[in-house]
Coordinates of C-alpha atoms and ligand atoms in Angstrom, one line a residue:
X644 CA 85.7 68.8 107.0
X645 CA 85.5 69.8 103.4
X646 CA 87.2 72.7 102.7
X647 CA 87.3 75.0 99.2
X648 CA 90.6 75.7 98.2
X649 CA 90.2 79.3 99.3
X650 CA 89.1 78.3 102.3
X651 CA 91.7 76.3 103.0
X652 CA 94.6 78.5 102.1
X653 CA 93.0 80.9 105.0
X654 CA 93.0 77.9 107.2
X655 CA 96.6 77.0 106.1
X656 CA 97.5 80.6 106.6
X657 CA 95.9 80.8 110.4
X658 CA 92.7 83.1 109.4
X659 CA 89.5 81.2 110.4
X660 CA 85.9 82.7 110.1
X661 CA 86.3 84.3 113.8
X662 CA 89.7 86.1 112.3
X663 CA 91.5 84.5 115.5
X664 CA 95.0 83.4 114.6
X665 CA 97.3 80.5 115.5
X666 CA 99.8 80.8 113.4
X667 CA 102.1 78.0 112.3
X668 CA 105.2 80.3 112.6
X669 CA 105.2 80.4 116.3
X670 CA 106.3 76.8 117.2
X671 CA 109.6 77.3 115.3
X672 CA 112.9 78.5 117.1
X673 CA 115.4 80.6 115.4
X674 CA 114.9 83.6 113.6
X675 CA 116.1 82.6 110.3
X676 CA 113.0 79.5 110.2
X677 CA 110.6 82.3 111.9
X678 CA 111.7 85.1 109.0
X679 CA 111.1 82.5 106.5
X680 CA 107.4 81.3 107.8
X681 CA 106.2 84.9 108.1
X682 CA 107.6 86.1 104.6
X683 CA 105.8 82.1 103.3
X684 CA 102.9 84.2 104.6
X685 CA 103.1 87.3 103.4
X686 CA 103.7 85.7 100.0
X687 CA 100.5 83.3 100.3
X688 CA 98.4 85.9 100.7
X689 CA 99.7 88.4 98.0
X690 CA 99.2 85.6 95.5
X691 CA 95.9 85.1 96.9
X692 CA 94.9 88.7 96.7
X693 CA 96.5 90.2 93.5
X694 CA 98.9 87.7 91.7
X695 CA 99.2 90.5 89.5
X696 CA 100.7 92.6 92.1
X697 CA 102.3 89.7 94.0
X698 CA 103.4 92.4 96.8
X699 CA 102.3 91.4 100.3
X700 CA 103.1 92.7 103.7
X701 CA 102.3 90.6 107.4
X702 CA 102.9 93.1 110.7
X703 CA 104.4 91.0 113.2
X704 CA 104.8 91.4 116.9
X705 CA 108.2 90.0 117.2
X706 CA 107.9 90.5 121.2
X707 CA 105.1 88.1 121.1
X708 CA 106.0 86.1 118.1
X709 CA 102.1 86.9 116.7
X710 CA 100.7 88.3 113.7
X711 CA 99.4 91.7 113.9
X712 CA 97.8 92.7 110.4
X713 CA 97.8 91.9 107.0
X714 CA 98.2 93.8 103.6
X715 CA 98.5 93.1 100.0
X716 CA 99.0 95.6 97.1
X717 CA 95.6 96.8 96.6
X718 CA 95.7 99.3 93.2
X719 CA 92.2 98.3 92.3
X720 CA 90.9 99.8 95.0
X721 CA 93.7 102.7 95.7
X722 CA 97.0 102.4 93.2
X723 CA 98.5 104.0 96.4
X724 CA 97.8 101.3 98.5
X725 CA 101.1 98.9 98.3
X726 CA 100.9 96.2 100.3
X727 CA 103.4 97.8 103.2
X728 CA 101.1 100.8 103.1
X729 CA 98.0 98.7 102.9
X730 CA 99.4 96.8 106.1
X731 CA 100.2 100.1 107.7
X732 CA 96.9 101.4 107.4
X733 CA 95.4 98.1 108.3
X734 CA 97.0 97.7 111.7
X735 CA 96.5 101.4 112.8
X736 CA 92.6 101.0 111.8
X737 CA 92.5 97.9 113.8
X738 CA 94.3 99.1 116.8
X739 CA 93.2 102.9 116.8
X740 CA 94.7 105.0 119.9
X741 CA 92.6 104.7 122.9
X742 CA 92.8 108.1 123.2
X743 CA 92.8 109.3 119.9
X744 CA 96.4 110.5 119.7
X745 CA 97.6 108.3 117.1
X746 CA 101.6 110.8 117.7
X747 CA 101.6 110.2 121.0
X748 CA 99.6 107.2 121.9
X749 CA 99.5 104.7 119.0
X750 CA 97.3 101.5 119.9
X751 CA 100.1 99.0 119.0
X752 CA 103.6 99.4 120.2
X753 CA 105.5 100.0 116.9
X754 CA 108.4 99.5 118.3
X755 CA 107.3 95.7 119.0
X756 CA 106.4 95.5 115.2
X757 CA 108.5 93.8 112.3
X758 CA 107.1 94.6 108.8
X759 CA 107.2 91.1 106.0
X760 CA 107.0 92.3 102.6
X761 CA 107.6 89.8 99.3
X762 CA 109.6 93.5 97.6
X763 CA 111.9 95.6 99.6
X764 CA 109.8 98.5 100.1
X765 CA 109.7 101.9 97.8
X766 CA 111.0 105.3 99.1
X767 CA 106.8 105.8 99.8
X768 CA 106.6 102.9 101.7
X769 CA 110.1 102.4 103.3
X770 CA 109.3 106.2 104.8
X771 CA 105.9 105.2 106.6
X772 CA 108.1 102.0 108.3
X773 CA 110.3 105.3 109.3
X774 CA 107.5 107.3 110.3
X775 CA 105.5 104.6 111.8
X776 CA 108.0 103.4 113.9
X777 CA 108.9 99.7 113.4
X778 CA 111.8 98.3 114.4
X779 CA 112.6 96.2 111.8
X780 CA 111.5 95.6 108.1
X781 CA 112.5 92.0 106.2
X782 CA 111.9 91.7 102.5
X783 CA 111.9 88.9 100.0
X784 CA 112.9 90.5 96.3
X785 CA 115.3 93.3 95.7
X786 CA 114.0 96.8 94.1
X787 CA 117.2 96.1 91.3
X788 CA 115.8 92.9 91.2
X789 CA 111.9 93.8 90.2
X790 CA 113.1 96.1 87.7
X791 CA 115.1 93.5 86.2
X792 CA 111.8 91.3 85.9
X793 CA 110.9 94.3 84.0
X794 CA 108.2 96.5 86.6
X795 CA 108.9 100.1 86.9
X796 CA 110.8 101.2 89.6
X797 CA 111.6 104.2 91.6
X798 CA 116.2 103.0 92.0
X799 CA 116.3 104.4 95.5
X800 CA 117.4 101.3 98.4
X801 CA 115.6 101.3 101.7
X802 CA 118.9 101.6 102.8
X803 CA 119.7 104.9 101.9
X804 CA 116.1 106.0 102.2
X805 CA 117.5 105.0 105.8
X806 CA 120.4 106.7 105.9
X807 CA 118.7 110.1 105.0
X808 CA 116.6 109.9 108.2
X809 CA 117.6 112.8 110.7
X810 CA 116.9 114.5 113.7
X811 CA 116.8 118.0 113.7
X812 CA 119.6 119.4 113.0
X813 CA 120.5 116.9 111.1
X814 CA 120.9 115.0 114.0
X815 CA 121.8 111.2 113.8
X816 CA 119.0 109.0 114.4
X817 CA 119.0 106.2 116.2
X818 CA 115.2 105.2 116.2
X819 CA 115.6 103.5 112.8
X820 CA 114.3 100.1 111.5
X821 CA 116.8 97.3 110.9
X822 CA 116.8 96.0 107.8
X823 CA 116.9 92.3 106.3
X824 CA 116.7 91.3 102.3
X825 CA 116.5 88.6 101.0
X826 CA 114.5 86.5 103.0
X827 CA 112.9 83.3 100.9
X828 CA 114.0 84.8 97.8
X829 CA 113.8 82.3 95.2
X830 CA 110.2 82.0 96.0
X831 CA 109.7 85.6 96.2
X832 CA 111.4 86.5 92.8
X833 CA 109.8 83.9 90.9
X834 CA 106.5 85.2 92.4
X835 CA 107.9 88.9 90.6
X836 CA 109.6 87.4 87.4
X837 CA 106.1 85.4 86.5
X838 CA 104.0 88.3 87.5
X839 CA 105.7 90.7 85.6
X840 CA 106.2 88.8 82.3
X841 CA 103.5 91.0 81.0
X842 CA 106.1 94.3 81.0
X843 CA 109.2 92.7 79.6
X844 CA 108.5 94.5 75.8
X845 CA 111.0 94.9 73.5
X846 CA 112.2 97.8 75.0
X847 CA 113.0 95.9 78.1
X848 CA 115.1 93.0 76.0
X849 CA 117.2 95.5 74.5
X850 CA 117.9 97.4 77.8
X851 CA 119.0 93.9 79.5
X852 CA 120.8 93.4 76.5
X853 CA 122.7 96.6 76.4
X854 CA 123.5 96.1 80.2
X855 CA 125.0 92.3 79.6
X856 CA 121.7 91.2 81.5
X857 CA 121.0 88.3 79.3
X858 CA 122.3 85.1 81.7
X859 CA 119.6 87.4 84.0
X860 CA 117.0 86.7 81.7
X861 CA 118.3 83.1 81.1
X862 CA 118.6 82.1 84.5
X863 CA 115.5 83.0 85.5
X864 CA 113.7 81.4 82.6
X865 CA 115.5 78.3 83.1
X866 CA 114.4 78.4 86.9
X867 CA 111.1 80.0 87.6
X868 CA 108.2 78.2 85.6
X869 CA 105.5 80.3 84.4
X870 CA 102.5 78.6 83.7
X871 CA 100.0 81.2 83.7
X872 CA 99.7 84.4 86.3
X873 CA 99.9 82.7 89.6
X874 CA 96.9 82.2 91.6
X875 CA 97.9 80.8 95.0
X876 CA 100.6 78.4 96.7
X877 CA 98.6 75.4 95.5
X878 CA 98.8 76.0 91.9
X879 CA 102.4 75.7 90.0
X880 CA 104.0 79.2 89.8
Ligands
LIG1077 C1 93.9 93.4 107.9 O1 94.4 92.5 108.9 C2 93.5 91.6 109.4 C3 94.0 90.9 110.7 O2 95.2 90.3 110.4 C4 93.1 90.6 108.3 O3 92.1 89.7 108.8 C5 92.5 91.4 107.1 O4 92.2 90.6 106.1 C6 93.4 92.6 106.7 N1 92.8 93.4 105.7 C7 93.3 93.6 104.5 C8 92.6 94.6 103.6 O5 94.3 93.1 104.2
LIG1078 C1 116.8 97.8 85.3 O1 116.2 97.1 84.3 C2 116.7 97.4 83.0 C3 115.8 96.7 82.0 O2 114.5 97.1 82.0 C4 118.1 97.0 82.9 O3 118.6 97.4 81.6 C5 118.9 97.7 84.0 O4 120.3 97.3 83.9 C6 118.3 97.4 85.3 N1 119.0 98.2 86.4 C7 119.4 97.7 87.5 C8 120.1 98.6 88.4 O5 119.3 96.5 87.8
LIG1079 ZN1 105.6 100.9 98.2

């Protein structure tokens, strides 16, 4: 079988034409080599989707070691839709309550549900993983991290985005996701550093400059190989 290279990236990644998937992750044992094959995923298919944006997100039941959605960042479309709140909305479209009552009766157990993203999420999107309900959220590049490859920022961690989450009364609460960085991060940051080369301006030099962030710069020119904007896995990043 002949495949285009877009085709097979989608086979490589487990999506065939009938959008069943066998993914590759699910013969490995151990959760580091699992974390790892999903975030290669989530990766994959943000540089297929917007290597501009190289943000992409993978829902995955962890129960049943199976992928449950996909989502990249999508701004053409909807500059709100990062690719955590693209996968958000993608999964609750594709498993919609039964009984209309997504509250009460959500048609995928969230609490099953680890969210993959290639950036630790923003304060927009690490409150949906609140909100929605997942149980645990894994990310490749840090936010200090992205806006050292020179993309704006808003400087809040998911961690204390987190840590601000209450019951009423300001009740502790329990019913939080667990959270995992820097998963696959070399591959992840150079993804971000070539990506973003675009917003380092000489505003940005002088502000890395000021900070003592120049072995930053340094380092990650001497590691992460820019050819042009990255298209997918196949080409040199
Ligand atoms: C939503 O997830 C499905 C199933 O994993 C995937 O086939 C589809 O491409 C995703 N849609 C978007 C817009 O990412
Ligand atoms: C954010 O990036 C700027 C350069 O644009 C840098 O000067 C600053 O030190 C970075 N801040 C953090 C917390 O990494
Ligand atoms: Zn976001």
């Amino acid at each position: 079988m002949k495949l285009s290279s877009k085709q097979y990236v989608l086979f490589a990644l487990g999506i065939t034409s009938a959008g069943v998937s066998a993914n590759s992750c699910q013969a490995l044992q151990g959760q580091q080599a699992i974390d790892e094959c999903y975030m290669k995923i989530a990766l994959d298919y943000a540089l297929i989707h917007n290597p501009s944006f190289p943000f992409g997100a993978l829902i995955v039941d962890h129960t049943k070691n199976d992928i449950s959605c996909y989502g990249a960042n999508s701004n053409k479309k909807n500059r709100l839709l990062h690719g955590e709140t693209a996968a958000f909305w993608n999964c609750t479209e594709l498993f919609p309550s039964p009984t209309n009552d997504d509250m009460s009766d959500p048609g995928l157990d969230w609490s099953h549900q680890t969210l993959y993203t290639t950036g630790e999420p923003c304060p927009m999107c690490a409150s949906q993983s609140i909100y929605r309900g997942v149980s645990r959220v894994v990310w490749g590049t840090s936010i200090p991290d992205i806006n050292k490859s020179g993309r704006q920022q808003l400087m809040i961690s998911m961690h204390d985005v987190v840590a601000s989450a209450k019951l009423g009364a300001n009740l502790p609460n329990t019913q939080v996701p667990v959270l995992e960085g820097g998963v696959l991060k070399d591959e992840c940051d150079h993804a971000f550093w070539c990506a973003f080369e675009v917003f380092r301006d000489n505003d940005y030099f002088a502000a890395m400059a000021r900070d003592g962030n120049e072995k930053f710069i340094d380092d990650r020119n001497a590691r992460f190989k820019c050819k042009t904007v990255p298209k997918n896995n196949h080409d040199e990043l």
